[in-house]
CSV table of C-alpha atoms in Angstrom, one decimal:
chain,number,residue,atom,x,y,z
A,12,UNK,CA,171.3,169.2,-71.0
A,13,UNK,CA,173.9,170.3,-68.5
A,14,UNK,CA,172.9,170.3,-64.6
A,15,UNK,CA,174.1,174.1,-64.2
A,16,UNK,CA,174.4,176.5,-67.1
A,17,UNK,CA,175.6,178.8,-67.1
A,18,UNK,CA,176.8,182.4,-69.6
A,19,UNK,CA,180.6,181.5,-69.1
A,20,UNK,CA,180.6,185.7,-70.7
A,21,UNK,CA,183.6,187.4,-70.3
A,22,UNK,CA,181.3,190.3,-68.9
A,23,UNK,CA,183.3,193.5,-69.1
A,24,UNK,CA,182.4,196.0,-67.2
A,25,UNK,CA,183.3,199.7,-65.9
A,26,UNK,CA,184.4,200.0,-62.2
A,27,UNK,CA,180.7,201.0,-60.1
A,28,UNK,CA,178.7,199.5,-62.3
A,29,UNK,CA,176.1,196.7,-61.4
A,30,UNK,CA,176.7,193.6,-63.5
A,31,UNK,CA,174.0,190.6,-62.4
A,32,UNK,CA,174.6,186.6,-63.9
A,33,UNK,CA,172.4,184.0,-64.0
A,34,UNK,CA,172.6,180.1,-63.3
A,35,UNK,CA,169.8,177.4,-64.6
A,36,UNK,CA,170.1,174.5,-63.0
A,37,UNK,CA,167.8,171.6,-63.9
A,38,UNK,CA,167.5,169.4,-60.9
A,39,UNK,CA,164.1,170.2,-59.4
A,40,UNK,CA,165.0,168.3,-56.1
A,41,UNK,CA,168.3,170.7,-55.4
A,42,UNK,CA,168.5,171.3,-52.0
A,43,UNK,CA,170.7,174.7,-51.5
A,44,UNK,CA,172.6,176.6,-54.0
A,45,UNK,CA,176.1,178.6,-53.9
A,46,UNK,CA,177.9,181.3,-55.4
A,47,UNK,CA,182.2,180.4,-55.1
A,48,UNK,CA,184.6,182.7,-56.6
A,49,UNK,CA,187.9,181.8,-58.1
A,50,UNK,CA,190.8,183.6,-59.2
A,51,UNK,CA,193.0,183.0,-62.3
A,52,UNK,CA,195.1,179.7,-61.4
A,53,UNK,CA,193.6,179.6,-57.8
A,54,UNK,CA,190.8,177.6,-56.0
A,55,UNK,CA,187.5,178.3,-55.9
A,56,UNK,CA,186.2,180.1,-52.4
A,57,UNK,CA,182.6,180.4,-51.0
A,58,UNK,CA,181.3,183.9,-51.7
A,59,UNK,CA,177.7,183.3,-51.0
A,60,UNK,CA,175.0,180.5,-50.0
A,61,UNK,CA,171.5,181.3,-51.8
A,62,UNK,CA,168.8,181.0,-49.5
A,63,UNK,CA,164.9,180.9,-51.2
A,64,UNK,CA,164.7,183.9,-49.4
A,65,UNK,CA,167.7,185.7,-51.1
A,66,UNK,CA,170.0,187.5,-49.1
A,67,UNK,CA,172.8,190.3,-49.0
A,68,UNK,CA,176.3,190.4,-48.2
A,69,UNK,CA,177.7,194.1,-48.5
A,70,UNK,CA,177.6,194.6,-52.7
A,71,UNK,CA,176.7,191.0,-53.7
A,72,UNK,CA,173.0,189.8,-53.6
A,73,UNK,CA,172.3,186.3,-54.3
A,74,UNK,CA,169.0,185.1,-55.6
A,75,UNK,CA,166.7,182.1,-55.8
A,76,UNK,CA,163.9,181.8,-58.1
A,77,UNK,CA,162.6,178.0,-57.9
A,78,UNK,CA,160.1,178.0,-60.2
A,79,UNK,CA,162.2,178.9,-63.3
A,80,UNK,CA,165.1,177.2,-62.0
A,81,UNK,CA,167.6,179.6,-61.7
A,82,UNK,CA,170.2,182.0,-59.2
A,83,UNK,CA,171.2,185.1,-59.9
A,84,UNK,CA,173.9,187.3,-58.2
A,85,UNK,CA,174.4,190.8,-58.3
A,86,UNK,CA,177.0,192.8,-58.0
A,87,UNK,CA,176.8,196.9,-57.0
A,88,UNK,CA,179.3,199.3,-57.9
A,89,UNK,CA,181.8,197.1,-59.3
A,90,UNK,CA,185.8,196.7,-57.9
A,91,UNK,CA,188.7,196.0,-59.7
A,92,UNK,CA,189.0,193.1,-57.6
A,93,UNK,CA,185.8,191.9,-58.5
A,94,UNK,CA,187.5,190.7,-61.6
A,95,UNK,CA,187.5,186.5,-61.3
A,96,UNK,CA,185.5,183.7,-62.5
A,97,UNK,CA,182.0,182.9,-60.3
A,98,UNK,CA,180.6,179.4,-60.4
A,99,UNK,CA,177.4,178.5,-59.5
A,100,UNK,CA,177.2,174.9,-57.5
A,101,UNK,CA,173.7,173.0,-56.5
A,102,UNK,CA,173.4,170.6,-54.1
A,103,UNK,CA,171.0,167.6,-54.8
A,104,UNK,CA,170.1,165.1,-52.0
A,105,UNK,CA,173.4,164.1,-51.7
A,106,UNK,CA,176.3,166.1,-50.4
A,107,UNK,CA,178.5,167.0,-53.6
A,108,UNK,CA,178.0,169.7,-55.3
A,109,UNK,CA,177.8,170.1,-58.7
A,110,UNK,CA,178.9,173.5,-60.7
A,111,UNK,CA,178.6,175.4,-63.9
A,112,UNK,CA,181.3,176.0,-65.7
A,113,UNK,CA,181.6,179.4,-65.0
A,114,UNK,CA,181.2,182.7,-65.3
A,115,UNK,CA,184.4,185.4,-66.2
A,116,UNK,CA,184.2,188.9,-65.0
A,117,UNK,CA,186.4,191.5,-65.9
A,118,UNK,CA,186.0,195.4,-64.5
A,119,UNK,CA,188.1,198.0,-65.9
A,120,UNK,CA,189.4,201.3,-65.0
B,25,UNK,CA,194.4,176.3,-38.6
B,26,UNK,CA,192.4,173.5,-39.8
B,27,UNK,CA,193.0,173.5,-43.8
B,28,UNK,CA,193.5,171.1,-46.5
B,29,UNK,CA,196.3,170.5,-48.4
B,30,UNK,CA,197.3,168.6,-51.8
B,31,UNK,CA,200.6,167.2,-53.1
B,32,UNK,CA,201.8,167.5,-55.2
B,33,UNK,CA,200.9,171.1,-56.7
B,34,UNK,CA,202.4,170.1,-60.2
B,35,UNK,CA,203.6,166.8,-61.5
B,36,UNK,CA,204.5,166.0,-65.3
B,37,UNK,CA,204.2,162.7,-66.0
B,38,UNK,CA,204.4,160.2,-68.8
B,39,UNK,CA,201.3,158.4,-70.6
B,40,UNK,CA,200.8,154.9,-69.0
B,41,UNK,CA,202.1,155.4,-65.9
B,42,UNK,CA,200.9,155.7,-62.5
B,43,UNK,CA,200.3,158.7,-60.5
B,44,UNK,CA,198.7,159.3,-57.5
B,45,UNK,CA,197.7,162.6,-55.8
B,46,UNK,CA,197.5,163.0,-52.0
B,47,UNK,CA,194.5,165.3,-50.4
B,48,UNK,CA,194.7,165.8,-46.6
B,49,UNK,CA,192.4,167.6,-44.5
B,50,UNK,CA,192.9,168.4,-41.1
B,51,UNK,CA,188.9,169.6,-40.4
B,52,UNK,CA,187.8,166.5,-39.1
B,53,UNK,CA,185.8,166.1,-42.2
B,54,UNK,CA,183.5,163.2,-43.2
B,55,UNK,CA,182.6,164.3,-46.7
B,56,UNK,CA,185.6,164.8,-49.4
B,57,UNK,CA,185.3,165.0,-52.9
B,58,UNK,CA,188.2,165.0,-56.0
B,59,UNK,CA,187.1,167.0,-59.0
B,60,UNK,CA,189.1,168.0,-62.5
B,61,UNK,CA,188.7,171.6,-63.7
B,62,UNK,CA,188.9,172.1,-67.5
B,63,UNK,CA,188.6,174.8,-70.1
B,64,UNK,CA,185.1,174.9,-71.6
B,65,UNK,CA,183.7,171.9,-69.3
B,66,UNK,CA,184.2,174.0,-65.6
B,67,UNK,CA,184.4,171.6,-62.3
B,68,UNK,CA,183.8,167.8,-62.9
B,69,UNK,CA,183.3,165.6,-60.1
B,70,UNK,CA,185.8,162.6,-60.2
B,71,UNK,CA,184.9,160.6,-57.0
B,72,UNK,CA,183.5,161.4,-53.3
B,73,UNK,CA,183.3,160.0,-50.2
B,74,UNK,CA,181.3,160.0,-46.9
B,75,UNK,CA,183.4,158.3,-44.5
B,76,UNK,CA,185.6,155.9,-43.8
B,77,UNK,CA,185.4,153.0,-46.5
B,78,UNK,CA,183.0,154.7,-48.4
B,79,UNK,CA,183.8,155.8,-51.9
B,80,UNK,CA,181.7,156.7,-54.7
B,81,UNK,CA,182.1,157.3,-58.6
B,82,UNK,CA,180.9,160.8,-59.9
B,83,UNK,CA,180.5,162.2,-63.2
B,84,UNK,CA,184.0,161.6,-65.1
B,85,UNK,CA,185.3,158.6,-62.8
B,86,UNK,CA,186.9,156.3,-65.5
B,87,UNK,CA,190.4,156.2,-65.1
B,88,UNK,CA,190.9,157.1,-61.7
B,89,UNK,CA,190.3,155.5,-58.3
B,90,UNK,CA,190.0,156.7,-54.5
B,91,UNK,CA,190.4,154.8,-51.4
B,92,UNK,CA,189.5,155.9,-47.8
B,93,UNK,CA,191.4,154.5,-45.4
B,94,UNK,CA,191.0,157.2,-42.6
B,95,UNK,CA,188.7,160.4,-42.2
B,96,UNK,CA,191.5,162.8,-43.2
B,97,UNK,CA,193.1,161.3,-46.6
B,98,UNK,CA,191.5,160.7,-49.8
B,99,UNK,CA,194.2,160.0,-52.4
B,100,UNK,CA,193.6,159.8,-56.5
B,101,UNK,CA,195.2,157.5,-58.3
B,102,UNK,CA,195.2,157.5,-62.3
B,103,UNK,CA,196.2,153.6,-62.9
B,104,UNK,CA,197.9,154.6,-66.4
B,105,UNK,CA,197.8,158.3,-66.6
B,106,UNK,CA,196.6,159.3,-70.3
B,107,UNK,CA,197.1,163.0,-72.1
B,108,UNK,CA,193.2,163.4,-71.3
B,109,UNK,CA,193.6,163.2,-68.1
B,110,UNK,CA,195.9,166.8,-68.1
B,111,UNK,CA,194.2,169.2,-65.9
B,112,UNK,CA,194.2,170.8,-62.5
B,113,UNK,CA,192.5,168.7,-59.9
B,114,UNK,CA,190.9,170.2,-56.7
B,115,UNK,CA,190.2,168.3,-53.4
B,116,UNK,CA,187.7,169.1,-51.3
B,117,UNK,CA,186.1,168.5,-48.3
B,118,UNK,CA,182.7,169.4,-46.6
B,119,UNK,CA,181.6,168.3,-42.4
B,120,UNK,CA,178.1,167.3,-43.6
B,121,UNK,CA,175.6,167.6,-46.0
B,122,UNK,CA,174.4,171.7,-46.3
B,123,UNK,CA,177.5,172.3,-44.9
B,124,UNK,CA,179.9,174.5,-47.0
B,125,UNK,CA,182.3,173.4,-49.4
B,126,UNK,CA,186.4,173.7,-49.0
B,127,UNK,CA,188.4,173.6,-51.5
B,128,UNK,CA,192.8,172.6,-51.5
B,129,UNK,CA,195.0,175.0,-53.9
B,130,UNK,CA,194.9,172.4,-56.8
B,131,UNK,CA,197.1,170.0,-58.5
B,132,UNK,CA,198.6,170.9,-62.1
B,133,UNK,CA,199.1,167.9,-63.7
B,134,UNK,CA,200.6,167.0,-66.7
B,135,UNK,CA,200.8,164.1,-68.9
B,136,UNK,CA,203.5,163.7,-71.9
């Protein structure tokens, strides 16, 4: 089993709506979790850490559910720009990072 | 601005030869980290290090090697490039652990 899973979609959805993705990871011991986004043939960018508490940034809400092992982040009233791929990344003990492969968004007009 | 860069951004290469790509981060860093990006198997950690001297195989490390002969440089070197090792290949770097990860623009590499 893979260390992060997660749906690698394409999700396609109309601009405003709320689209939410999940991310099992299987490490009990990981530490802090993050949310990066990354555009077609670009580098992946910090959108969100995920705190147990959960917490907001404008549209996007990131969650934390230890016991089931998972994140989640939502997304409210869908852009155009949202459009990308979002990767979910745990950190163990150590400092690296390791990710999912993944998931593709898409909003359309 | 701090940032961190990577060199080249695309390289095409021949199988059995030796290629080396260059990472430098002008943050002050301690922690960098090389990983491969691939369709269907996401971001792969190659090798990482914590310092000065210190390097460290990750998940997919066969074929490659790192050295860390000052904070800001962590170069990757394929000793005989092979076609599997076609992909783009991010450098990163983080100050300490918690601490946020940064990613360079990538290196397209391919090998013929």
């Amino acid at each position: 089993r893979k260390e992060v899973e997660q749906d690698p979609g394409p999700f396609n959805v109309p601009e405003g709506a709320t689209v939410a993705f999940n991310c099992t990871y299987s490490n009990s011991a990981s530490q802090s979790f993050f949310w990066y986004r990354q555009d077609c043939r670009k580098e992946p960018k910090l959108l969100m850490s995920v705190y147990s508490s959960g917490n907001e940034d404008g549209r996007f809400t990131a969650q934390l559910n230890r016991a089931s092992q998972y994140i989640s982040l939502l997304i409210r009233d869908s852009k155009l720009s949202d459009s990308a791929t979002y990767l979910c990344g745990e950190r163990g003990t150590a400092s690296k990072l390791t990710f999912g492969t993944g998931t593709r968004l898409q909003v359309t007009l | 601005d701090a940032e961190i860069t990577q060199s080249p951004r695309h390289k095409i290469t021949e199988t059995g030869r030796q290629v080396t790509l260059a990472c430098h981060q002008t943050w002050n860093h301690n922690n960098m980290f090389w990983y491969r990006q691939d369709l269907g198997h996401g971001l792969r950690l190659i090798h990482y290090s914590y310092g000065v001297q210190d390097t460290n195989k990750g998940e997919v490390s066969d074929g490659y090697s790192v050295s860390r002969s000052n904070t800001e440089d962590l170069p990757l070197t394929l000793e005989s490039a092979a076609s599997s090792q076609t992909s783009v290949y991010f450098c990163a770097s983080s100050a300490n652990s918690g601490n946020t990860i940064y990613f360079g623009e990538g290196s397209w590499l391919t090998v013929v």
